[in-house]
PDB file of C-alpha atoms in Angstrom:
ATOM      1  CA  MET O1211     -24.192  -1.125  -9.957  1.00 50.00           C
ATOM      2  CA  THR O1212     -26.366  -4.078 -11.014  1.00 52.00           C
ATOM      3  CA  MET O1213     -23.341  -6.395 -10.786  1.00 53.00           C
ATOM      4  CA  TRP O1214     -22.547  -4.875  -7.398  1.00 50.00           C
ATOM      5  CA  GLU O1215     -26.005  -5.765  -6.108  1.00 52.00           C
ATOM      6  CA  ARG O1216     -25.754  -9.303  -7.496  1.00 53.00           C
ATOM      7  CA  LEU O1217     -22.440 -10.166  -5.856  1.00 52.00           C
ATOM      8  CA  ARG O1218     -23.392 -11.478  -2.443  1.00 53.00           C
ATOM      9  CA  ASN O1219     -22.166 -14.218  -0.166  1.00 50.00           C
ATOM     10  CA  PRO O1220     -25.299 -16.092   0.991  1.00 50.00           C
ATOM     11  CA  CYS O1221     -23.730 -18.112   3.796  1.00 50.00           C
ATOM     12  CA  GLY O1222     -21.011 -18.092   6.423  1.00 47.00           C
ATOM     13  CA  TRP O1223     -22.086 -14.838   8.080  1.00 48.00           C
ATOM     14  CA  ARG O1224     -24.131 -14.420  11.226  1.00 53.00           C
ATOM     15  CA  ALA O1225     -25.877 -11.316   9.942  1.00 52.00           C
ATOM     16  CA  GLY O1226     -26.890 -12.916   6.643  1.00 51.00           C
ATOM     17  CA  ALA O1227     -25.660 -12.113   3.132  1.00 53.00           C
ATOM     18  CA  LYS O1228     -22.735  -9.726   2.747  1.00 58.00           C
ATOM     19  CA  GLN O1229     -22.296  -7.504  -0.273  1.00 63.00           C
ATOM     20  CA  ILE O1230     -19.017  -7.874  -2.171  1.00 67.00           C
ATOM     21  CA  SER O1231     -17.945  -4.735  -4.004  1.00 76.00           C
ATOM     22  CA  VAL O1232     -16.700  -5.118  -7.549  1.00 80.00           C
ATOM     23  CA  ASP O1233     -13.723  -2.833  -6.980  1.00 81.00           C
ATOM     24  CA  ALA O1234     -12.509  -5.092  -4.138  1.00 84.00           C
ATOM     25  CA  MET O1235     -12.712  -8.202  -6.338  1.00 88.00           C
ATOM     26  CA  ILE O1236     -10.621  -6.846  -9.221  1.00 89.00           C
ATOM     27  CA  PRO O1237      -7.151  -7.117  -7.543  1.00 91.00           C
ATOM     28  CA  ILE O1238      -7.800 -10.701  -6.391  1.00 92.00           C
ATOM     29  CA  PHE O1239      -7.888 -11.828 -10.011  1.00 93.00           C
ATOM     30  CA  ALA O1240      -5.788  -9.095 -11.625  1.00 92.00           C
ATOM     31  CA  VAL O1241      -2.573  -9.380  -9.574  1.00 94.00           C
ATOM     32  CA  PRO O1242      -1.938 -13.136 -10.097  1.00 94.00           C
ATOM     33  CA  THR O1243      -3.007 -12.922 -13.745  1.00 95.00           C
ATOM     34  CA  LEU O1244      -0.629 -10.055 -14.460  1.00 94.00           C
ATOM     35  CA  ALA O1245       2.199 -11.923 -12.704  1.00 94.00           C
ATOM     36  CA  VAL O1246       1.677 -15.050 -14.843  1.00 95.00           C
ATOM     37  CA  ILE O1247       1.540 -13.002 -18.041  1.00 95.00           C
ATOM     38  CA  ALA O1248       4.713 -11.111 -17.086  1.00 94.00           C
ATOM     39  CA  ALA O1249       6.529 -14.412 -16.472  1.00 93.00           C
ATOM     40  CA  GLN O1250       6.220 -15.528 -20.097  1.00 92.00           C
ATOM     41  CA  THR O1251       9.001 -13.526 -21.779  1.00 91.00           C
ATOM     42  CA  VAL O1252      11.205 -10.491 -21.199  1.00 92.00           C
ATOM     43  CA  LEU O1253       8.975  -8.452 -23.495  1.00 94.00           C
ATOM     44  CA  CYS O1254       5.879  -9.448 -21.496  1.00 93.00           C
ATOM     45  CA  THR O1255       7.662  -8.412 -18.298  1.00 94.00           C
ATOM     46  CA  ILE O1256       8.448  -4.960 -19.669  1.00 95.00           C
ATOM     47  CA  ILE O1257       4.932  -4.490 -21.046  1.00 96.00           C
ATOM     48  CA  ILE O1258       3.201  -5.522 -17.797  1.00 95.00           C
ATOM     49  CA  PHE O1259       5.418  -3.429 -15.537  1.00 95.00           C
ATOM     50  CA  VAL O1260       4.904  -0.382 -17.752  1.00 95.00           C
ATOM     51  CA  ALA O1261       1.205  -0.906 -18.508  1.00 94.00           C
ATOM     52  CA  THR O1262       0.017  -1.794 -14.985  1.00 93.00           C
ATOM     53  CA  PRO O1263       0.519   1.693 -13.463  1.00 92.00           C
ATOM     54  CA  ILE O1264      -1.191   3.191 -16.518  1.00 92.00           C
ATOM     55  CA  LEU O1265      -4.094   0.758 -16.171  1.00 89.00           C
ATOM     56  CA  VAL O1266      -4.480   1.493 -12.447  1.00 88.00           C
ATOM     57  CA  TYR O1267      -4.400   5.220 -13.142  1.00 88.00           C
ATOM     58  CA  TYR O1268      -7.094   4.789 -15.821  1.00 87.00           C
ATOM     59  CA  LEU O1269      -9.321   2.799 -13.451  1.00 84.00           C
ATOM     60  CA  HIS O1270      -8.860   5.354 -10.690  1.00 82.00           C
ATOM     61  CA  HIS O1271      -9.412   8.385 -12.918  1.00 82.00           C
ATOM     62  CA  ASN O1272     -12.563   7.024 -14.574  1.00 82.00           C
ATOM     63  CA  PHE O1273     -14.189   4.801 -11.930  1.00 79.00           C
ATOM     64  CA  LEU O1274     -12.554   4.441  -8.514  1.00 74.00           C
ATOM     65  CA  ARG O1275     -12.386   8.142  -7.670  1.00 72.00           C
ATOM     66  CA  PHE O1276     -16.193   8.235  -7.592  1.00 73.00           C
ATOM     67  CA  LEU O1277     -16.222   5.704  -4.715  1.00 74.00           C
ATOM     68  CA  LEU O1278     -15.713   7.383  -1.351  1.00 73.00           C
ATOM     69  CA  ARG O1279     -14.072   4.384   0.384  1.00 77.00           C
ATOM     70  CA  THR O1280     -12.918   2.024  -2.350  1.00 83.00           C
ATOM     71  CA  LYS O1281     -11.274  -1.224  -1.223  1.00 87.00           C
ATOM     72  CA  PHE O1282      -9.392  -1.604  -4.506  1.00 90.00           C
ATOM     73  CA  PHE O1283      -5.981  -0.492  -3.221  1.00 91.00           C
ATOM     74  CA  LEU O1284      -6.323  -2.305   0.116  1.00 91.00           C
ATOM     75  CA  MET O1285      -7.162  -5.555  -1.673  1.00 92.00           C
ATOM     76  CA  TRP O1286      -4.255  -4.951  -4.052  1.00 94.00           C
ATOM     77  CA  THR O1287      -1.955  -4.718  -1.020  1.00 94.00           C
ATOM     78  CA  ILE O1288      -3.344  -7.865   0.611  1.00 94.00           C
ATOM     79  CA  THR O1289      -3.307  -9.862  -2.635  1.00 95.00           C
ATOM     80  CA  SER O1290       0.259  -8.799  -3.420  1.00 95.00           C
ATOM     81  CA  VAL O1291       1.566  -9.731   0.038  1.00 95.00           C
ATOM     82  CA  VAL O1292      -0.181 -13.117  -0.002  1.00 95.00           C
ATOM     83  CA  MET O1293       1.001 -13.887  -3.548  1.00 95.00           C
ATOM     84  CA  LEU O1294       4.611 -12.932  -2.832  1.00 94.00           C
ATOM     85  CA  MET O1295       4.652 -14.984   0.379  1.00 95.00           C
ATOM     86  CA  LEU O1296       3.194 -18.059  -1.338  1.00 94.00           C
ATOM     87  CA  ILE O1297       5.660 -17.853  -4.230  1.00 94.00           C
ATOM     88  CA  PHE O1298       8.578 -17.453  -1.838  1.00 94.00           C
ATOM     89  CA  GLU O1299       7.649 -20.287   0.510  1.00 93.00           C
ATOM     90  CA  ILE O1300       6.344 -22.717  -2.138  1.00 93.00           C
ATOM     91  CA  SER O1301       8.714 -22.089  -5.059  1.00 92.00           C
ATOM     92  CA  VAL O1302      11.847 -20.352  -3.747  1.00 91.00           C
ATOM     93  CA  VAL O1303      12.502 -22.094  -0.423  1.00 90.00           C
ATOM     94  CA  PRO O1304      12.353 -25.641  -1.933  1.00 90.00           C
ATOM     95  CA  LEU O1305      15.278 -24.707  -4.202  1.00 87.00           C
ATOM     96  CA  LEU O1306      17.422 -25.187  -1.045  1.00 82.00           C
ATOM     97  CA  GLU O1307      19.439 -22.045  -1.740  1.00 83.00           C
ATOM     98  CA  ILE O1308      18.171 -20.200   1.354  1.00 85.00           C
ATOM     99  CA  LEU O1309      19.325 -20.888   4.900  1.00 87.00           C
ATOM    100  CA  LEU O1310      16.804 -21.513   7.661  1.00 90.00           C
ATOM    101  CA  GLU O1311      17.981 -18.410   9.505  1.00 91.00           C
ATOM    102  CA  GLU O1312      17.443 -16.263   6.408  1.00 90.00           C
ATOM    103  CA  ASN O1313      13.920 -17.584   5.982  1.00 92.00           C
ATOM    104  CA  LEU O1314      13.127 -16.935   9.650  1.00 94.00           C
ATOM    105  CA  VAL O1315      14.366 -13.328   9.412  1.00 94.00           C
ATOM    106  CA  PHE O1316      12.245 -12.811   6.312  1.00 94.00           C
ATOM    107  CA  ILE O1317       9.122 -14.268   7.936  1.00 95.00           C
ATOM    108  CA  MET O1318       9.644 -12.144  11.064  1.00 96.00           C
ATOM    109  CA  CYS O1319       9.840  -8.994   8.942  1.00 95.00           C
ATOM    110  CA  VAL O1320       6.699  -9.976   7.018  1.00 95.00           C
ATOM    111  CA  VAL O1321       4.794 -10.701  10.224  1.00 96.00           C
ATOM    112  CA  GLY O1322       6.046  -7.441  11.738  1.00 96.00           C
ATOM    113  CA  GLY O1323       4.878  -5.471   8.701  1.00 95.00           C
ATOM    114  CA  ILE O1324       1.465  -7.163   8.681  1.00 96.00           C
ATOM    115  CA  TRP O1325       0.980  -6.632  12.424  1.00 96.00           C
ATOM    116  CA  CYS O1326       1.982  -2.959  12.272  1.00 95.00           C
ATOM    117  CA  GLY O1327      -0.304  -2.473   9.275  1.00 94.00           C
ATOM    118  CA  TYR O1328      -3.170  -4.081  11.157  1.00 94.00           C
ATOM    119  CA  MET O1329      -2.538  -1.890  14.197  1.00 93.00           C
ATOM    120  CA  THR O1330      -2.370   1.153  11.925  1.00 93.00           C
ATOM    121  CA  ARG O1331      -5.863   0.404  10.635  1.00 91.00           C
ATOM    122  CA  LEU O1332      -7.142  -0.516  14.101  1.00 90.00           C
ATOM    123  CA  ASN O1333      -5.974   2.717  15.699  1.00 88.00           C
ATOM    124  CA  ALA O1334      -7.237   4.715  12.729  1.00 83.00           C
ATOM    125  CA  ASP O1335     -10.677   3.129  13.060  1.00 74.00           C
ATOM    126  CA  SER O1336     -10.692   3.878  16.793  1.00 72.00           C
ATOM    127  CA  ALA O1337      -9.804   7.521  16.156  1.00 63.00           C
ATOM    128  CA  THR O1338     -12.468   7.770  13.449  1.00 62.00           C
ATOM    129  CA  HIS O1339     -15.079   6.210  15.715  1.00 59.00           C
ATOM    130  CA  GLU O1340     -14.148   8.551  18.552  1.00 61.00           C
ATOM    131  CA  GLY O1341     -14.452  11.488  16.196  1.00 57.00           C
ATOM    132  CA  SER O1342     -17.823  10.334  14.899  1.00 53.00           C
ATOM    133  CA  LEU O1343     -19.197  10.189  18.457  1.00 50.00           C
ATOM    134  CA  THR O1344     -18.704  13.930  18.750  1.00 50.00           C
ATOM    135  CA  GLN O1345     -20.417  14.729  15.450  1.00 48.00           C
ATOM    136  CA  GLY O1346     -23.594  15.601  17.326  1.00 46.00           C
ATOM    137  CA  LEU O1347     -22.025  18.394  19.325  1.00 45.00           C
ATOM    138  CA  GLU O1348     -23.770  21.696  18.945  1.00 45.00           C
ATOM    139  CA  LEU O1349     -22.036  24.444  17.075  1.00 44.00           C
ATOM    140  CA  GLY O1350     -19.579  26.248  19.316  1.00 46.00           C
ATOM    141  CA  GLU O1351     -19.011  23.403  21.790  1.00 49.00           C
ATOM    142  CA  GLY O1352     -15.535  22.078  22.386  1.00 48.00           C
ATOM    143  CA  SER O1353     -12.259  23.859  21.763  1.00 52.00           C
ATOM    144  CA  GLY O1354     -10.202  24.680  18.716  1.00 55.00           C
ATOM    145  CA  ASP O1355     -11.077  25.940  15.260  1.00 62.00           C
ATOM    146  CA  LEU O1356     -14.455  25.319  13.696  1.00 58.00           C
ATOM    147  CA  CYS O1357     -14.464  22.677  10.944  1.00 63.00           C
ATOM    148  CA  ILE O1358     -16.882  23.811   8.243  1.00 62.00           C
ATOM    149  CA  THR O1359     -17.443  20.192   7.146  1.00 60.00           C
ATOM    150  CA  CYS O1360     -17.964  18.508  10.525  1.00 62.00           C
ATOM    151  CA  ARG O1361     -19.756  21.576  11.906  1.00 61.00           C
ATOM    152  CA  ARG O1362     -17.913  21.164  15.183  1.00 64.00           C
ATOM    153  CA  ARG O1363     -14.781  22.510  16.835  1.00 62.00           C
ATOM    154  CA  ALA O1364     -11.739  20.347  16.261  1.00 62.00           C
ATOM    155  CA  PRO O1365      -8.518  20.448  18.325  1.00 65.00           C
ATOM    156  CA  PRO O1366      -5.547  22.432  17.021  1.00 66.00           C
ATOM    157  CA  LYS O1367      -3.632  20.809  14.126  1.00 70.00           C
ATOM    158  CA  ALA O1368      -6.641  18.612  13.292  1.00 72.00           C
ATOM    159  CA  HIS O1369      -7.687  18.434   9.656  1.00 75.00           C
ATOM    160  CA  HIS O1370     -10.806  16.994   8.069  1.00 74.00           C
ATOM    161  CA  CYS O1371     -10.648  13.804   5.997  1.00 76.00           C
ATOM    162  CA  ARG O1372     -13.470  13.476   3.509  1.00 76.00           C
ATOM    163  CA  MET O1373     -12.969   9.689   3.299  1.00 74.00           C
ATOM    164  CA  CYS O1374     -13.140   9.141   7.074  1.00 74.00           C
ATOM    165  CA  GLN O1375     -15.689  11.957   7.379  1.00 73.00           C
ATOM    166  CA  THR O1376     -14.149  13.314  10.568  1.00 75.00           C
ATOM    167  CA  CYS O1377     -11.237  15.458  11.734  1.00 77.00           C
ATOM    168  CA  ILE O1378      -7.911  13.672  12.321  1.00 78.00           C
ATOM    169  CA  LEU O1379      -5.352  15.084  14.742  1.00 79.00           C
ATOM    170  CA  ASN O1380      -1.976  15.773  13.052  1.00 79.00           C
ATOM    171  CA  ARG O1381      -3.336  14.276   9.852  1.00 80.00           C
ATOM    172  CA  GLU O1382      -0.740  13.173   7.310  1.00 83.00           C
ATOM    173  CA  TYR O1383      -2.981  11.839   4.544  1.00 83.00           C
ATOM    174  CA  HIS O1384      -5.471   9.096   3.762  1.00 84.00           C
ATOM    175  CA  CYS O1385      -3.339   6.117   2.748  1.00 87.00           C
ATOM    176  CA  LYS O1386      -5.012   4.237  -0.095  1.00 87.00           C
ATOM    177  CA  TRP O1387      -3.014   1.061   0.326  1.00 91.00           C
ATOM    178  CA  LEU O1388      -4.155   0.605   3.954  1.00 90.00           C
ATOM    179  CA  ASP O1389      -7.498   2.375   3.456  1.00 86.00           C
ATOM    180  CA  CYS O1390      -7.147   4.492   6.573  1.00 87.00           C
ATOM    181  CA  CYS O1391      -6.081   7.948   7.655  1.00 87.00           C
ATOM    182  CA  ILE O1392      -2.596   8.457   9.062  1.00 88.00           C
ATOM    183  CA  GLY O1393      -2.440  10.770  12.066  1.00 86.00           C
ATOM    184  CA  SER O1394      -1.163  11.072  15.615  1.00 84.00           C
ATOM    185  CA  SER O1395      -3.138   7.996  16.724  1.00 84.00           C
ATOM    186  CA  ASN O1396      -1.361   5.557  14.392  1.00 88.00           C
ATOM    187  CA  LEU O1397       1.731   7.292  12.977  1.00 90.00           C
ATOM    188  CA  ARG O1398       4.114   5.146  15.050  1.00 92.00           C
ATOM    189  CA  TRP O1399       2.467   1.962  13.835  1.00 94.00           C
ATOM    190  CA  TYR O1400       2.532   3.257  10.263  1.00 94.00           C
ATOM    191  CA  LEU O1401       6.264   3.964  10.507  1.00 95.00           C
ATOM    192  CA  GLY O1402       6.757   0.451  11.893  1.00 95.00           C
ATOM    193  CA  CYS O1403       4.772  -0.939   8.969  1.00 96.00           C
ATOM    194  CA  LEU O1404       6.962   0.974   6.510  1.00 96.00           C
ATOM    195  CA  PHE O1405      10.145  -0.154   8.263  1.00 97.00           C
ATOM    196  CA  PHE O1406       9.363  -3.873   8.429  1.00 97.00           C
ATOM    197  CA  SER O1407       7.756  -3.866   4.979  1.00 96.00           C
ATOM    198  CA  ALA O1408      10.803  -2.223   3.399  1.00 96.00           C
ATOM    199  CA  ILE O1409      13.100  -4.860   4.905  1.00 96.00           C
ATOM    200  CA  ALA O1410      10.767  -7.701   3.929  1.00 96.00           C
ATOM    201  CA  PHE O1411      10.324  -6.546   0.330  1.00 96.00           C
ATOM    202  CA  ILE O1412      13.985  -5.796  -0.385  1.00 95.00           C
ATOM    203  CA  TYR O1413      15.431  -8.709   1.602  1.00 94.00           C
ATOM    204  CA  GLY O1414      12.935 -11.162   0.116  1.00 94.00           C
ATOM    205  CA  SER O1415      13.703  -9.844  -3.358  1.00 93.00           C
ATOM    206  CA  ASN O1416      17.437 -10.358  -2.846  1.00 92.00           C
ATOM    207  CA  LEU O1417      16.939 -13.884  -1.479  1.00 92.00           C
ATOM    208  CA  THR O1418      14.734 -14.807  -4.436  1.00 92.00           C
ATOM    209  CA  MET O1419      16.987 -13.326  -7.121  1.00 91.00           C
ATOM    210  CA  THR O1420      20.126 -14.932  -5.721  1.00 90.00           C
ATOM    211  CA  SER O1421      18.268 -18.253  -5.706  1.00 89.00           C
ATOM    212  CA  VAL O1422      16.957 -18.211  -9.280  1.00 90.00           C
ATOM    213  CA  CYS O1423      19.815 -16.214 -10.871  1.00 86.00           C
ATOM    214  CA  HIS O1424      23.562 -16.769 -10.908  1.00 82.00           C
ATOM    215  CA  PRO O1425      24.813 -14.856  -7.840  1.00 77.00           C
ATOM    216  CA  PHE O1426      28.163 -13.326  -6.995  1.00 75.00           C
ATOM    217  CA  ILE O1427      29.716 -12.635  -3.606  1.00 75.00           C
ATOM    218  CA  LEU O1428      29.785  -8.944  -2.724  1.00 71.00           C
ATOM    219  CA  ILE O1429      31.196  -8.951   0.821  1.00 74.00           C
ATOM    220  CA  GLY O1430      31.655 -12.076   2.930  1.00 66.00           C
ATOM    221  CA  THR O1431      28.394 -13.992   2.719  1.00 68.00           C
ATOM    222  CA  VAL O1432      26.404 -11.155   1.082  1.00 72.00           C
ATOM    223  CA  LEU O1433      25.206 -12.280  -2.343  1.00 71.00           C
ATOM    224  CA  LEU O1434      23.824 -10.237  -5.220  1.00 76.00           C
ATOM    225  CA  PRO O1435      22.271 -11.485  -8.485  1.00 79.00           C
ATOM    226  CA  ASP O1436      24.579 -11.440 -11.493  1.00 79.00           C
ATOM    227  CA  ASP O1437      23.121 -13.245 -14.546  1.00 79.00           C
ATOM    228  CA  CYS O1438      19.335 -13.742 -14.813  1.00 81.00           C
ATOM    229  CA  SER O1439      19.191 -14.450 -18.542  1.00 81.00           C
ATOM    230  CA  ASP O1440      17.924 -18.033 -18.228  1.00 86.00           C
ATOM    231  CA  VAL O1441      15.085 -17.512 -15.716  1.00 88.00           C
ATOM    232  CA  TYR O1442      12.415 -17.609 -18.432  1.00 90.00           C
ATOM    233  CA  HIS O1443      13.159 -21.227 -19.398  1.00 89.00           C
ATOM    234  CA  GLN O1444      10.780 -22.473 -16.668  1.00 89.00           C
ATOM    235  CA  LEU O1445       7.494 -20.845 -15.728  1.00 92.00           C
ATOM    236  CA  ASP O1446       7.908 -21.356 -11.980  1.00 91.00           C
ATOM    237  CA  ILE O1447      11.433 -19.880 -12.002  1.00 92.00           C
ATOM    238  CA  ALA O1448      10.241 -16.963 -14.138  1.00 93.00           C
ATOM    239  CA  LEU O1449       7.361 -16.382 -11.727  1.00 94.00           C
ATOM    240  CA  CYS O1450       9.855 -16.248  -8.850  1.00 93.00           C
ATOM    241  CA  PHE O1451      11.941 -13.714 -10.766  1.00 94.00           C
ATOM    242  CA  ILE O1452       8.892 -11.557 -11.527  1.00 95.00           C
ATOM    243  CA  SER O1453       7.838 -11.606  -7.876  1.00 95.00           C
ATOM    244  CA  ALA O1454      11.372 -10.599  -6.842  1.00 94.00           C
ATOM    245  CA  LEU O1455      11.383  -7.716  -9.312  1.00 94.00           C
ATOM    246  CA  TYR O1456       7.941  -6.577  -8.181  1.00 96.00           C
ATOM    247  CA  SER O1457       9.000  -6.854  -4.536  1.00 96.00           C
ATOM    248  CA  LEU O1458      12.153  -4.819  -5.195  1.00 95.00           C
ATOM    249  CA  LEU O1459      10.247  -1.973  -6.854  1.00 95.00           C
ATOM    250  CA  VAL O1460       7.686  -1.855  -4.039  1.00 95.00           C
ATOM    251  CA  GLY O1461      10.460  -1.972  -1.440  1.00 95.00           C
ATOM    252  CA  ILE O1462      12.225   1.012  -2.993  1.00 96.00           C
ATOM    253  CA  VAL O1463       8.993   3.040  -2.935  1.00 95.00           C
ATOM    254  CA  VAL O1464       8.358   2.083   0.709  1.00 95.00           C
ATOM    255  CA  VAL O1465      11.909   3.113   1.668  1.00 96.00           C
ATOM    256  CA  CYS O1466      11.387   6.493   0.001  1.00 95.00           C
ATOM    257  CA  TYR O1467       8.212   7.130   1.983  1.00 93.00           C
ATOM    258  CA  LEU O1468       9.862   5.982   5.215  1.00 95.00           C
ATOM    259  CA  ILE O1469      12.698   8.468   4.657  1.00 95.00           C
ATOM    260  CA  TYR O1470      10.151  11.157   3.758  1.00 93.00           C
ATOM    261  CA  HIS O1471       8.209  10.679   7.003  1.00 92.00           C
ATOM    262  CA  LEU O1472      11.367  10.609   9.107  1.00 93.00           C
ATOM    263  CA  TRP O1473      12.354  13.876   7.458  1.00 93.00           C
ATOM    264  CA  LEU O1474       8.943  15.370   8.287  1.00 89.00           C
ATOM    265  CA  ILE O1475       9.339  14.292  11.908  1.00 89.00           C
ATOM    266  CA  TYR O1476      12.762  15.946  11.968  1.00 89.00           C
ATOM    267  CA  LEU O1477      11.199  19.174  10.637  1.00 87.00           C
ATOM    268  CA  GLY O1478       8.355  18.911  13.154  1.00 85.00           C
ATOM    269  CA  THR O1479       5.592  19.088  10.553  1.00 83.00           C
ATOM    270  CA  THR O1480       3.210  16.823   8.630  1.00 81.00           C
ATOM    271  CA  SER O1481       2.693  16.126   4.953  1.00 81.00           C
ATOM    272  CA  ASN O1482      -0.765  17.679   5.151  1.00 74.00           C
ATOM    273  CA  GLU O1483       0.646  20.949   6.516  1.00 76.00           C
ATOM    274  CA  ARG O1484       3.282  21.009   3.781  1.00 78.00           C
ATOM    275  CA  ARG O1485       0.568  20.418   1.189  1.00 74.00           C
ATOM    276  CA  LEU O1486      -1.400  23.363   2.528  1.00 68.00           C
ATOM    277  CA  LEU O1487       1.714  25.534   2.276  1.00 70.00           C
ATOM    278  CA  GLU O1488       2.386  24.342  -1.272  1.00 67.00           C
ATOM    279  CA  ALA O1489      -1.240  25.064  -2.206  1.00 59.00           C
ATOM    280  CA  GLY O1490      -0.510  28.731  -1.752  1.00 53.00           C
ATOM    281  CA  SER O1491       2.682  28.523  -3.774  1.00 49.00           C
ATOM    282  CA  PRO O1492       2.654  29.906  -7.339  1.00 46.00           C
ATOM    283  CA  TYR O1493       4.520  26.824  -8.588  1.00 46.00           C
ATOM    284  CA  ASP O1494       2.572  23.867 -10.015  1.00 48.00           C
ATOM    285  CA  HIS O1495       4.027  20.384  -9.645  1.00 50.00           C
ATOM    286  CA  GLY O1496       1.967  19.027 -12.555  1.00 49.00           C
ATOM    287  CA  MET O1497       1.955  15.354 -13.446  1.00 44.00           C
ATOM    288  CA  LEU O1498       4.435  14.324 -10.734  1.00 44.00           C
ATOM    289  CA  LYS O1499       2.081  15.618  -8.048  1.00 50.00           C
ATOM    290  CA  ASN O1500      -0.893  13.784  -9.549  1.00 48.00           C
ATOM    291  CA  VAL O1501       1.015  10.508  -9.787  1.00 46.00           C
ATOM    292  CA  SER O1502       2.217  10.783  -6.181  1.00 50.00           C
ATOM    293  CA  ARG O1503      -1.355  11.367  -5.007  1.00 49.00           C
ATOM    294  CA  LEU O1504      -2.536   8.311  -6.929  1.00 47.00           C
ATOM    295  CA  PHE O1505       0.069   5.813  -5.791  1.00 50.00           C
ATOM    296  CA  CYS O1506       0.395   6.877  -2.172  1.00 54.00           C
ATOM    297  CA  CYS O1507      -2.394   8.845  -0.676  1.00 57.00           C
ATOM    298  CA  LYS O1508      -5.457  10.994  -0.999  1.00 54.00           C
ATOM    299  CA  THR O1509      -5.239  14.485   0.420  1.00 53.00           C
TER     300      THR O1509
END
């Protein structure tokens, strides 16, 4: 807490010094450092990709879970996107293995994902602000069920979020990686963010791997990486390969959550409602449930 109080930006703000939280600063230095370490050898790559989730879980379990609105995961998202974009445009594109049209499609998907993510947060903040304006309502006013936390009546299918400190209509969960609640006000933007992000991560990963590895032709002009055994001979090429591998893993996770939400829409329910039903189930999901809560959302 002493370090937290010391970290301030004394200039560049109209309202004076701004406090910089320690948890928000960690990803800015950790993500690039881990990428450089992973780019040294194959063994380093395996160690970093296995140890990083364990390290993040340790930080969350012992420190971050005590912070109500930690910026750690949001800054991890921003740092990762910026790092992957810089590596792609500065190191991969100059290899002259990527067509201009392919680069434009990739950039459009990245911009689409960033814009939808921004709108997701913007609409979530608007919904939270609108909910906070009604916090002063007397008990019994309004319609719907009484929220024992807000002490006010919320509309049907609204659930309380302890991070946002208000009730969210058709609440899915509080997404750590965007640091906002997902509900009826921003679900469409969130799905758009997942869609464009999935394309950007997987497509960018394929473009990078086929540029730094020996590719083979799958169908027509579709290329897939074949032999990547010599990527560690140069640090910049190895860093491109690591970013492609990281992007591929993230893209697969994003695709899974996109399919999951489309399935929920098909069923006409939300993840929060399913969680409440599972809470009354005699079956315990154990470690898998805890890991999913850590790396996607807070309930």
